[in-house]
Coordinates of C-alpha atoms in Angstrom, one line a residue:
M1 CA -4.9 17.2 35.1
L2 CA -3.3 13.7 35.2
A3 CA -2.8 13.9 38.9
S4 CA -6.4 14.7 39.3
M5 CA -7.4 11.8 37.1
L6 CA -5.2 9.4 39.0
K7 CA -6.6 10.6 42.3
R8 CA -10.1 9.9 41.0
V9 CA -9.1 6.5 39.9
A10 CA -7.6 5.8 43.3
V11 CA -10.7 7.0 45.2
C12 CA -13.0 4.7 42.8
A13 CA -10.6 1.8 43.4
L14 CA -10.7 2.3 47.2
T15 CA -14.5 2.6 47.2
A16 CA -14.6 -0.7 45.3
V17 CA -12.2 -2.2 47.7
C18 CA -14.7 -1.8 50.6
V19 CA -17.3 -3.6 48.4
V20 CA -15.0 -6.3 47.4
S21 CA -13.8 -7.0 51.0
C22 CA -17.3 -7.6 52.2
A23 CA -17.9 -9.9 49.4
K24 CA -14.5 -11.5 50.0
Q25 CA -15.5 -12.7 53.5
N26 CA -18.3 -14.8 52.0
K27 CA -16.3 -16.1 49.1
Q28 CA -13.0 -16.9 50.9
P29 CA -13.0 -20.7 50.4
F30 CA -13.7 -20.3 46.9
Y31 CA -10.7 -17.9 46.3
S32 CA -8.2 -19.4 48.8
T33 CA -6.7 -22.0 46.5
G34 CA -5.2 -21.9 43.0
V35 CA -4.9 -18.8 40.8
V36 CA -7.9 -16.4 40.3
Y37 CA -8.0 -14.3 37.0
C38 CA -10.3 -11.4 36.8
S39 CA -11.8 -11.6 33.3
E40 CA -13.8 -8.8 31.7
S41 CA -16.7 -10.8 30.3
N42 CA -18.2 -14.2 29.4
P43 CA -16.7 -16.5 26.7
V44 CA -19.1 -17.0 23.7
T45 CA -18.2 -20.6 23.5
F46 CA -15.6 -23.1 25.1
N47 CA -14.3 -23.9 21.6
P48 CA -12.1 -21.1 20.1
Q49 CA -12.7 -22.6 16.6
L50 CA -16.2 -20.9 16.7
D51 CA -15.3 -17.5 17.8
T52 CA -12.6 -14.9 17.2
S53 CA -13.1 -12.7 20.4
S54 CA -10.2 -12.5 22.9
T55 CA -12.5 -13.3 25.7
T56 CA -13.1 -16.7 24.3
S57 CA -9.6 -17.2 23.5
D58 CA -8.4 -16.2 27.0
A59 CA -10.8 -18.5 28.6
T60 CA -10.2 -21.6 26.4
S61 CA -7.3 -21.8 24.0
H62 CA -4.3 -22.1 26.3
Q63 CA -6.0 -23.4 29.3
L64 CA -8.1 -26.3 27.9
Y65 CA -6.3 -27.2 24.7
D66 CA -3.1 -27.6 22.8
R67 CA -2.3 -27.1 19.0
L68 CA -0.1 -29.0 16.6
L69 CA 2.4 -26.0 16.8
D70 CA 2.9 -23.1 19.1
F71 CA 4.6 -19.7 19.2
D72 CA 7.6 -19.0 21.4
P73 CA 6.1 -15.9 23.2
D74 CA 9.7 -14.2 23.2
S75 CA 11.1 -15.0 19.8
G76 CA 7.9 -15.5 17.9
R77 CA 9.5 -18.6 16.4
I78 CA 7.2 -21.5 15.5
V79 CA 7.9 -24.4 18.0
P80 CA 6.6 -27.8 18.4
S81 CA 3.5 -28.7 20.5
L82 CA 1.3 -31.8 19.8
A83 CA 3.3 -32.2 16.7
S84 CA 6.9 -33.1 17.9
S85 CA 8.5 -32.4 14.4
W86 CA 7.5 -31.8 10.8
L87 CA 8.8 -31.5 7.3
V88 CA 7.7 -29.5 4.2
S89 CA 8.1 -30.7 0.7
D90 CA 10.2 -29.0 -1.9
D91 CA 7.1 -27.5 -3.7
G92 CA 5.7 -26.2 -0.3
L93 CA 2.5 -28.2 -0.8
T94 CA 2.9 -31.1 1.6
Y95 CA 3.3 -30.8 5.3
A96 CA 4.2 -34.0 7.3
F97 CA 3.7 -33.9 11.0
Q98 CA 5.1 -36.4 13.5
L99 CA 2.8 -36.5 16.5
R100 CA 3.7 -36.5 20.2
R101 CA 3.0 -39.9 22.1
D102 CA 1.6 -40.4 25.6
V103 CA -0.4 -37.3 25.6
E104 CA -3.7 -37.7 27.7
F105 CA -7.0 -36.1 27.3
H106 CA -8.9 -34.7 30.2
N107 CA -10.7 -37.1 32.4
T108 CA -13.9 -35.3 33.7
D109 CA -17.1 -36.1 35.3
Y110 CA -18.7 -36.1 31.9
F111 CA -16.0 -38.0 29.8
T112 CA -13.5 -40.7 30.6
P113 CA -11.1 -41.3 27.6
S114 CA -10.0 -44.8 26.8
R115 CA -6.9 -43.8 24.7
N116 CA -4.4 -41.0 24.4
F117 CA -4.2 -38.4 21.6
N118 CA -3.4 -39.6 18.2
A119 CA -3.8 -38.9 14.5
S120 CA -7.5 -39.5 14.6
D121 CA -8.0 -36.4 16.7
V122 CA -6.0 -34.2 14.3
L123 CA -8.2 -35.3 11.4
F124 CA -11.4 -34.8 13.5
S125 CA -10.3 -31.3 14.6
I126 CA -9.2 -30.0 11.2
N127 CA -11.9 -31.6 9.2
R128 CA -14.5 -30.3 11.3
W129 CA -14.0 -26.7 10.3
R130 CA -12.9 -27.5 6.6
L131 CA -15.4 -30.0 5.4
P132 CA -19.2 -29.1 5.2
T133 CA -19.8 -33.0 5.0
H134 CA -18.3 -33.6 8.4
P135 CA -20.8 -34.7 11.0
F136 CA -19.8 -31.9 13.4
H137 CA -19.4 -29.1 10.8
N138 CA -22.8 -27.6 11.3
V139 CA -22.9 -28.2 15.1
S140 CA -23.2 -25.0 17.2
N141 CA -24.2 -23.0 14.2
G142 CA -21.4 -24.3 12.1
S143 CA -19.5 -21.0 11.8
Y144 CA -15.6 -20.9 11.9
P145 CA -14.8 -17.2 11.6
Y146 CA -11.0 -17.3 11.8
F147 CA -10.6 -20.1 9.2
E148 CA -13.3 -18.7 6.9
S149 CA -11.7 -15.2 7.0
L150 CA -8.5 -16.8 5.6
G151 CA -10.1 -19.0 3.1
L152 CA -8.0 -21.8 4.7
A153 CA -10.4 -24.6 3.9
D154 CA -10.4 -23.9 0.3
N155 CA -6.7 -24.3 0.1
I156 CA -6.5 -27.7 1.8
A157 CA -6.7 -30.5 -0.7
N158 CA -6.3 -33.4 1.7
V159 CA -5.6 -34.3 5.3
E160 CA -4.3 -37.9 5.6
R161 CA -3.8 -40.2 8.5
V162 CA -0.6 -42.1 7.5
N163 CA -0.4 -43.9 10.9
G164 CA -1.4 -43.4 14.4
Y165 CA 1.2 -40.8 15.0
R166 CA 1.7 -39.2 11.5
V167 CA -0.4 -36.9 9.6
E168 CA 0.1 -35.4 6.1
I169 CA -1.7 -32.1 5.0
T170 CA -1.6 -31.3 1.3
L171 CA -2.4 -27.8 0.0
K172 CA -3.6 -26.7 -3.4
R173 CA -1.5 -23.6 -3.5
R174 CA 1.7 -22.6 -1.6
D175 CA 0.9 -20.6 1.5
S176 CA 3.9 -19.3 3.4
S177 CA 1.7 -18.5 6.4
F178 CA 0.2 -22.0 6.7
L179 CA 2.3 -23.2 9.7
A180 CA 1.7 -20.0 11.5
N181 CA -2.0 -20.5 11.1
L182 CA -1.7 -23.9 12.7
A183 CA -0.2 -22.3 15.8
T184 CA -3.0 -19.8 16.4
D185 CA -5.3 -19.9 19.3
F186 CA -8.1 -21.1 17.1
S187 CA -6.3 -24.3 15.7
V188 CA -7.0 -26.3 18.7
I189 CA -7.2 -30.1 18.8
L190 CA -10.4 -31.7 20.1
S191 CA -11.0 -35.3 21.1
Q192 CA -12.4 -37.5 18.4
E193 CA -13.5 -40.1 20.8
Y194 CA -15.5 -37.6 22.9
G195 CA -17.1 -36.3 19.7
S196 CA -18.1 -39.9 18.7
Q197 CA -19.6 -40.6 22.2
L198 CA -21.6 -37.3 22.0
F199 CA -22.9 -38.0 18.4
K200 CA -24.1 -41.4 19.5
E201 CA -25.9 -39.9 22.5
G202 CA -27.5 -37.2 20.2
N203 CA -25.9 -34.3 22.0
P204 CA -23.0 -33.2 19.7
S205 CA -23.1 -29.5 20.7
Q206 CA -22.0 -30.5 24.2
I207 CA -18.4 -30.6 22.7
D208 CA -18.4 -26.9 22.7
Q209 CA -20.2 -26.4 25.9
L210 CA -18.5 -29.0 28.3
P211 CA -15.0 -29.1 26.6
V212 CA -12.4 -31.7 26.6
G213 CA -8.8 -31.1 25.6
T214 CA -5.2 -32.0 26.4
G215 CA -4.3 -28.5 27.9
P216 CA -2.9 -27.8 31.5
Y217 CA -6.4 -27.3 32.9
K218 CA -9.7 -29.2 32.6
F219 CA -13.2 -27.7 32.7
E220 CA -15.1 -28.0 36.0
S221 CA -18.0 -25.5 35.8
F222 CA -19.3 -22.2 34.5
R223 CA -21.8 -19.7 35.9
K224 CA -22.5 -16.9 33.5
D225 CA -21.6 -13.4 34.6
S226 CA -19.8 -14.9 37.7
Y227 CA -17.0 -17.4 37.2
I228 CA -15.4 -20.3 35.3
K229 CA -13.7 -23.0 37.3
Y230 CA -10.9 -25.1 35.9
L231 CA -9.0 -28.0 37.7
H232 CA -5.4 -28.8 37.2
H233 CA -4.8 -31.6 34.6
E234 CA -2.8 -34.0 36.7
N235 CA -1.3 -35.9 33.7
Y236 CA -0.5 -32.8 31.4
W237 CA 2.2 -33.9 29.0
R238 CA 4.4 -30.9 29.4
R239 CA 4.9 -31.6 33.1
D240 CA 7.5 -34.2 32.6
I241 CA 8.6 -33.4 29.0
N242 CA 12.2 -33.5 30.0
A243 CA 12.0 -37.0 31.3
S244 CA 11.7 -38.8 27.9
A245 CA 11.9 -38.1 24.2
N246 CA 8.8 -40.2 23.8
G247 CA 9.6 -41.3 20.3
L248 CA 10.3 -37.8 19.1
T249 CA 13.3 -39.0 16.9
E250 CA 11.0 -41.4 14.9
N251 CA 11.9 -41.1 11.3
I252 CA 9.5 -39.6 8.8
D253 CA 9.4 -41.3 5.4
E254 CA 12.2 -40.5 2.9
G255 CA 11.5 -38.4 -0.1
M256 CA 10.3 -35.4 2.0
E257 CA 12.8 -32.6 1.7
G258 CA 12.9 -28.9 2.2
N259 CA 12.3 -26.9 5.4
T260 CA 12.7 -29.0 8.5
E261 CA 12.6 -28.5 12.3
D262 CA 14.8 -30.7 14.3
N263 CA 13.1 -30.9 17.6
T264 CA 14.8 -33.7 19.4
K265 CA 16.2 -31.3 22.0
D266 CA 12.5 -31.2 23.2
N267 CA 12.9 -28.9 26.2
N268 CA 10.5 -26.5 27.8
E269 CA 12.6 -23.5 26.6
E270 CA 12.2 -24.5 23.0
L271 CA 8.6 -25.0 23.6
G272 CA 8.3 -21.5 24.8
V273 CA 6.5 -22.2 27.9
A274 CA 7.4 -22.4 31.6
N275 CA 7.7 -25.7 33.4
A276 CA 4.1 -26.9 33.8
D277 CA 4.8 -29.0 36.9
T278 CA 2.9 -26.5 39.2
S279 CA 1.3 -26.7 42.6
V280 CA -1.7 -24.8 41.4
K281 CA -4.8 -27.1 41.7
Q282 CA -7.4 -25.0 40.3
L283 CA -7.9 -21.9 38.0
I284 CA -10.8 -19.5 38.4
F285 CA -11.9 -16.8 36.0
D286 CA -13.8 -14.2 38.0
I287 CA -16.0 -12.5 35.5
T288 CA -15.8 -8.7 36.4
P289 CA -16.9 -6.3 33.6
R290 CA -15.9 -3.1 35.5
S291 CA -12.2 -2.2 35.2
S292 CA -12.2 -0.4 38.6
L293 CA -13.7 -3.4 40.4
R294 CA -11.1 -5.7 38.8
L295 CA -8.4 -3.3 40.0
A296 CA -10.1 -3.4 43.5
K297 CA -10.0 -7.2 43.6
L298 CA -6.3 -7.3 42.5
M299 CA -5.4 -4.8 45.3
T300 CA -7.3 -6.9 48.0
G301 CA -5.9 -10.2 46.7
E302 CA -9.3 -11.6 45.7
C303 CA -7.9 -11.8 42.1
D304 CA -4.3 -12.7 41.3
A305 CA -4.2 -11.2 37.8
T306 CA -6.5 -9.1 35.9
A307 CA -7.5 -8.5 32.3
F308 CA -7.2 -5.1 30.5
P309 CA -6.2 -2.7 33.1
A310 CA -7.6 0.8 32.0
Q311 CA -5.0 3.3 30.9
T312 CA -5.9 5.5 33.8
E313 CA -5.1 2.7 36.3
L314 CA -1.6 1.9 35.1
E315 CA 0.2 4.4 37.3
V316 CA -1.8 3.3 40.3
I317 CA -0.6 -0.3 39.7
R318 CA 3.1 0.8 39.2
N319 CA 3.1 2.6 42.5
R320 CA 2.0 -0.4 44.5
E321 CA 4.8 -2.6 46.0
D322 CA 2.5 -5.8 46.1
L323 CA 1.7 -5.6 42.2
T324 CA 3.6 -6.1 39.0
L325 CA 2.6 -4.4 35.7
A326 CA 4.2 -6.3 32.7
E327 CA 4.1 -4.4 29.4
K328 CA 5.1 -5.2 25.8
P329 CA 4.6 -3.7 22.4
G330 CA 1.4 -5.2 21.0
L331 CA 0.8 -7.0 17.7
N332 CA -2.4 -5.2 17.2
I333 CA -4.2 -2.4 15.5
G334 CA -7.1 -0.1 16.5
F335 CA -9.0 1.3 13.7
W336 CA -12.1 3.2 12.5
A337 CA -13.9 1.2 9.7
F338 CA -16.4 2.4 7.4
N339 CA -19.2 0.1 6.0
T340 CA -18.3 0.4 2.3
Q341 CA -21.4 -1.5 1.3
R342 CA -23.7 1.4 2.5
A343 CA -23.9 4.8 0.6
P344 CA -22.3 7.3 0.9
F345 CA -19.4 5.3 2.5
D346 CA -19.0 3.3 -0.7
N347 CA -17.4 6.5 -2.1
P348 CA -13.6 6.8 -1.3
N349 CA -13.7 10.5 -1.3
V350 CA -16.3 10.5 1.4
R351 CA -14.1 8.2 3.5
R352 CA -11.1 10.3 2.9
A353 CA -13.1 13.3 4.1
L354 CA -14.0 11.7 7.3
A355 CA -10.5 10.3 7.9
I356 CA -8.9 13.8 7.6
A357 CA -11.6 15.4 9.7
I358 CA -10.1 13.8 12.8
D359 CA -6.8 14.5 14.5
K360 CA -5.4 11.0 15.2
N361 CA -2.6 12.5 17.7
T362 CA -5.4 13.9 20.0
L363 CA -7.2 10.5 20.0
L364 CA -3.9 8.8 21.1
E365 CA -3.3 11.3 23.8
A366 CA -6.8 11.3 25.2
V367 CA -7.6 7.5 24.9
Y368 CA -4.2 5.7 25.2
F369 CA -2.3 8.1 27.5
D370 CA 1.1 7.5 25.8
S371 CA 0.7 3.8 25.7
A372 CA 0.3 3.4 22.0
S373 CA 2.0 4.5 18.8
R374 CA 0.3 6.2 15.8
A375 CA -0.8 3.7 13.2
K376 CA 0.1 4.4 9.6
S377 CA -1.0 1.0 8.1
L378 CA -2.3 -2.3 9.6
L379 CA 1.0 -3.6 10.6
P380 CA 2.8 -2.4 13.9
A381 CA 6.6 -1.8 14.1
A382 CA 7.2 -5.3 15.6
S383 CA 6.2 -6.9 12.3
W384 CA 8.9 -7.8 9.9
A385 CA 6.9 -6.2 7.0
Y386 CA 6.4 -2.9 8.8
Q387 CA 6.7 0.1 6.5
N388 CA 8.0 3.2 8.3
D389 CA 7.5 5.6 5.4
A390 CA 4.0 4.4 4.7
D391 CA 1.4 7.0 3.6
D392 CA -0.8 8.4 6.5
T393 CA -3.8 10.7 6.7
A394 CA -3.3 14.1 8.2
Y395 CA -5.8 16.3 10.1
N396 CA -7.3 18.9 7.6
P397 CA -10.8 19.9 8.3
V398 CA -10.9 22.5 5.5
L399 CA -10.2 19.9 2.9
A400 CA -12.7 17.6 4.5
R401 CA -15.6 20.1 4.1
R402 CA -14.6 20.5 0.5
L403 CA -14.4 16.8 -0.3
L404 CA -17.8 16.4 1.4
A405 CA -19.4 19.3 -0.6
E406 CA -17.9 17.7 -3.9
A407 CA -19.5 14.3 -2.9
G408 CA -22.9 16.0 -2.5
I409 CA -22.8 15.6 1.3
E410 CA -24.9 18.6 2.7
P411 CA -24.2 20.1 6.2
G412 CA -26.2 18.3 8.8
F413 CA -25.6 14.8 7.2
S414 CA -26.2 12.2 9.9
M415 CA -24.3 8.8 10.4
T416 CA -23.5 6.4 13.1
I417 CA -20.4 5.4 14.9
W418 CA -20.6 2.1 16.7
A419 CA -18.4 2.0 19.8
M420 CA -17.4 -1.3 21.5
P421 CA -18.9 -1.9 24.8
V422 CA -15.8 -3.8 26.1
E423 CA -12.2 -2.7 26.7
R424 CA -9.5 -4.1 24.4
A425 CA -5.8 -3.5 24.2
Y426 CA -6.2 -2.1 20.8
N427 CA -8.9 0.4 22.0
P428 CA -9.2 0.7 25.8
N429 CA -12.1 3.2 25.6
A430 CA -14.1 3.1 22.4
M431 CA -16.8 5.2 23.7
K432 CA -14.6 8.1 24.7
M433 CA -12.9 7.9 21.2
A434 CA -16.4 7.9 19.5
E435 CA -17.2 11.1 21.5
L436 CA -14.1 12.8 20.3
I437 CA -14.7 11.9 16.7
Q438 CA -18.3 13.0 17.1
R439 CA -16.9 16.5 18.0
Y440 CA -14.5 16.6 15.1
L441 CA -17.2 15.5 12.7
R442 CA -19.5 18.2 13.9
E443 CA -16.9 20.8 12.9
V444 CA -17.2 19.7 9.2
G445 CA -21.0 19.5 9.2
V446 CA -21.6 15.8 10.0
E447 CA -23.7 14.9 12.9
A448 CA -22.6 11.4 14.3
N449 CA -24.8 9.3 16.6
I450 CA -22.9 6.9 18.9
V451 CA -24.4 3.3 18.9
T452 CA -23.4 0.5 21.3
Y453 CA -25.0 -2.7 22.6
D454 CA -23.9 -5.6 24.9
W455 CA -20.9 -7.3 23.2
K456 CA -22.8 -10.4 21.8
T457 CA -25.5 -8.2 20.2
F458 CA -22.9 -5.7 19.0
R459 CA -20.9 -8.3 17.2
R460 CA -23.9 -10.0 15.7
H461 CA -25.3 -6.5 14.3
L462 CA -21.9 -5.7 12.9
Q463 CA -21.8 -9.0 10.9
E464 CA -25.3 -8.1 9.6
G465 CA -23.8 -4.8 8.3
L466 CA -26.1 -2.5 10.3
H467 CA -23.4 0.1 11.1
D468 CA -22.2 3.0 9.1
S469 CA -18.8 3.0 10.7
V470 CA -17.3 1.2 13.8
L471 CA -14.4 1.7 16.2
I472 CA -12.9 -1.8 16.8
G473 CA -9.7 -3.5 16.1
W474 CA -7.5 -6.7 15.9
S475 CA -4.9 -8.4 17.8
A476 CA -2.7 -10.7 15.8
D477 CA -3.0 -14.5 16.2
N478 CA 0.5 -14.9 14.8
G479 CA 3.3 -12.8 13.5
D480 CA 2.7 -13.3 9.8
P481 CA 1.6 -10.1 8.0
D482 CA -1.2 -12.0 6.3
N483 CA -2.8 -12.3 9.7
F484 CA -3.6 -8.6 9.6
Y485 CA -4.3 -8.1 5.9
R486 CA -6.5 -11.1 5.1
P487 CA -8.9 -11.4 8.0
L488 CA -9.4 -7.5 8.2
L489 CA -10.0 -6.6 4.5
S490 CA -10.2 -9.5 2.1
C491 CA -13.3 -10.4 0.2
G492 CA -13.4 -13.8 1.8
A493 CA -13.4 -12.2 5.3
I494 CA -16.8 -10.5 4.9
P495 CA -19.1 -13.5 5.5
S496 CA -17.0 -14.5 8.7
G497 CA -17.5 -11.1 10.2
T498 CA -13.9 -10.1 10.7
N499 CA -13.9 -7.6 7.6
R500 CA -15.7 -4.9 9.5
A501 CA -15.5 -2.5 6.5
M502 CA -17.3 -5.1 4.5
W503 CA -14.8 -4.1 1.6
C504 CA -14.1 -6.2 -1.3
D505 CA -11.3 -5.2 -3.7
K506 CA -10.0 -7.5 -6.4
D507 CA -6.6 -5.6 -6.5
Y508 CA -6.3 -6.0 -2.8
D509 CA -7.1 -9.8 -2.8
R510 CA -4.7 -10.3 -5.8
L511 CA -1.8 -8.7 -4.0
I512 CA -2.3 -10.5 -0.6
N513 CA -2.6 -13.8 -2.4
E514 CA 0.7 -13.0 -4.4
A515 CA 2.5 -12.4 -1.2
L516 CA 1.8 -15.9 0.0
K517 CA 3.3 -17.7 -3.1
T518 CA 7.0 -17.0 -1.9
E519 CA 9.1 -17.6 1.1
D520 CA 11.3 -14.7 0.2
L521 CA 10.7 -12.1 2.9
D522 CA 12.0 -9.2 0.8
K523 CA 9.6 -10.0 -2.1
R524 CA 6.7 -10.3 0.3
R525 CA 7.6 -7.0 2.0
A526 CA 7.7 -5.2 -1.3
I527 CA 4.1 -6.6 -2.0
Y528 CA 2.8 -5.5 1.2
H529 CA 4.1 -2.0 0.7
Q530 CA 2.0 -2.0 -2.5
V531 CA -1.0 -3.1 -0.3
N532 CA -0.4 -0.1 2.1
R533 CA -0.4 2.3 -0.9
L534 CA -3.7 0.8 -2.2
M535 CA -5.2 1.1 1.2
F536 CA -4.3 4.6 1.6
E537 CA -5.9 5.5 -1.7
R538 CA -9.1 3.8 -1.0
L539 CA -9.3 4.0 2.7
P540 CA -11.9 1.3 3.8
L541 CA -10.7 2.0 7.3
V542 CA -8.6 4.6 9.2
P543 CA -5.6 2.9 11.2
I544 CA -5.4 4.7 14.4
A545 CA -3.1 3.1 17.0
H546 CA -0.9 0.1 17.8
A547 CA -1.2 -0.2 21.7
Y548 CA 1.1 -1.9 24.2
R549 CA -0.2 -4.9 25.9
Y550 CA -0.4 -4.9 29.8
Q551 CA -0.7 -7.6 32.3
A552 CA -1.3 -6.7 36.0
Y553 CA -0.8 -9.4 38.6
R554 CA 0.1 -9.8 42.2
N555 CA 3.8 -10.5 43.2
E556 CA 3.1 -14.0 44.5
V557 CA 2.2 -15.1 41.0
K558 CA 5.1 -16.6 39.3
G559 CA 5.7 -17.5 35.5
M560 CA 3.1 -15.2 34.1
T561 CA 4.1 -13.7 30.7
I562 CA 2.5 -11.6 28.1
N563 CA 1.6 -13.7 25.0
P564 CA 1.9 -11.3 22.1
F565 CA 0.0 -13.8 19.7
G566 CA -3.3 -14.0 21.5
G567 CA -4.9 -15.4 24.7
V568 CA -3.5 -15.4 28.2
R569 CA -1.6 -18.5 29.3
F570 CA -1.8 -20.0 32.8
G571 CA 0.1 -23.3 32.0
G572 CA 3.2 -23.2 34.2
V573 CA 2.0 -20.3 36.4
E574 CA 2.5 -20.8 40.1
K575 CA 1.3 -18.9 43.2
V576 CA 3.8 -18.7 46.0
L577 CA 2.4 -17.5 49.3

């Protein structure tokens, strides 16, 4: 059966190759220089502060911008970025950041900076999403889903500019995940000077459509459903980072003690990135929704790398000598969430009946093809708080029928399963999974109707709570367990749209808040085990799979690695012909 499936994939790919080859003859000048990445869809915005989708993060976060901090993609350790060093006070409430000097913003056709990055840009970027009174807070609909899902703004007491290259952030309550949140894809630094210019011109929303950052590439153009073009940032600060310490040993005021990061070594290895002095002059995101067509473009060389290769395509890629398939265990979770604000899904026994009506092992085999592990809780095995002996639901259709009958659910009851229209690492084929679940539910007397829309409409209707249940998931933005528990199921995450179960439980919120009050990992781990037990008892969602992450690219592409914490990175990537 597998051989037959691979044969069909190969035939489809070869058919698509013919189509691509014809198109390539007309587009050759466009694709002949730089790196071309086959992306699966359009970004919602060019500012990742405003959107949590991986499509937006891929297109923006690590191409256009930098953050105060970064994650080393191999160790997961927090490393310096625009902040060259930092100190944390003894009480864990005050964070002092020393900022990097001589960092230039993009010089584009629509903006010419008159100064380099400094503390004003940090205040502008953070205060935009945290302060409703900020002039840019309500620009572009004024929604900041990642930060809202964490309640991060509510816990920041003050962001202070001490001098041009030092910023202090004071919290109201201790938060052991705070530094990790500043290193996520969404915590990008914008240009305050560019914002001021646009505000004076009466066009503030342009900051999110024609972006300006400090990242390795600068924005050139975007044609919806076709491509995004970026140009190399000639004066990118990482390019010659070894040449000078650039004032990184500058002292921070006395009286600040506690956790420190001595970053005076300041080399590219510690920053977790490849050398960014690259010959690549442009980066193209070729927007190609169909996976088979992305594979065809990769095979012909029209694309140098591709997003989300389908599970059925992996063996085809492995067997080609001109392609590389990188893989790594993913910090993600694919799940089936119930809308707990709609009857009868507000009843935990109904949710349990539906959960045990499905065989998760069959779903893994049919959808992931041995490229994922069965999920018992939200956390994958790569997390330091993972619980190997966590409770898990088991396939039991007899008990499912009994629980439904006890809840007053008559045979023939109808519900909806919303299936994502896009491929994601945590669920490469939501439609197929929905069809399998549909068959299982029919066996216990439940008729499931599958619903899908285009991705933008799908997400909007989910936030409006129009679904009965949904197959979706989450890829971690950092390695802290709170990055799973809080955005996915906390009360505060409902308005932001990341809590797809629309579940609000005071016991759950109390526990995850308690976990952030200590730096002791053993204590935090014990609390998260309590959280797992509570989730199993009340089942707002069914954890299904933790999937491997794959990245396929041509052999001439060098320096490309899988980023386990979010968007794809092209800084430091080279193309050697």
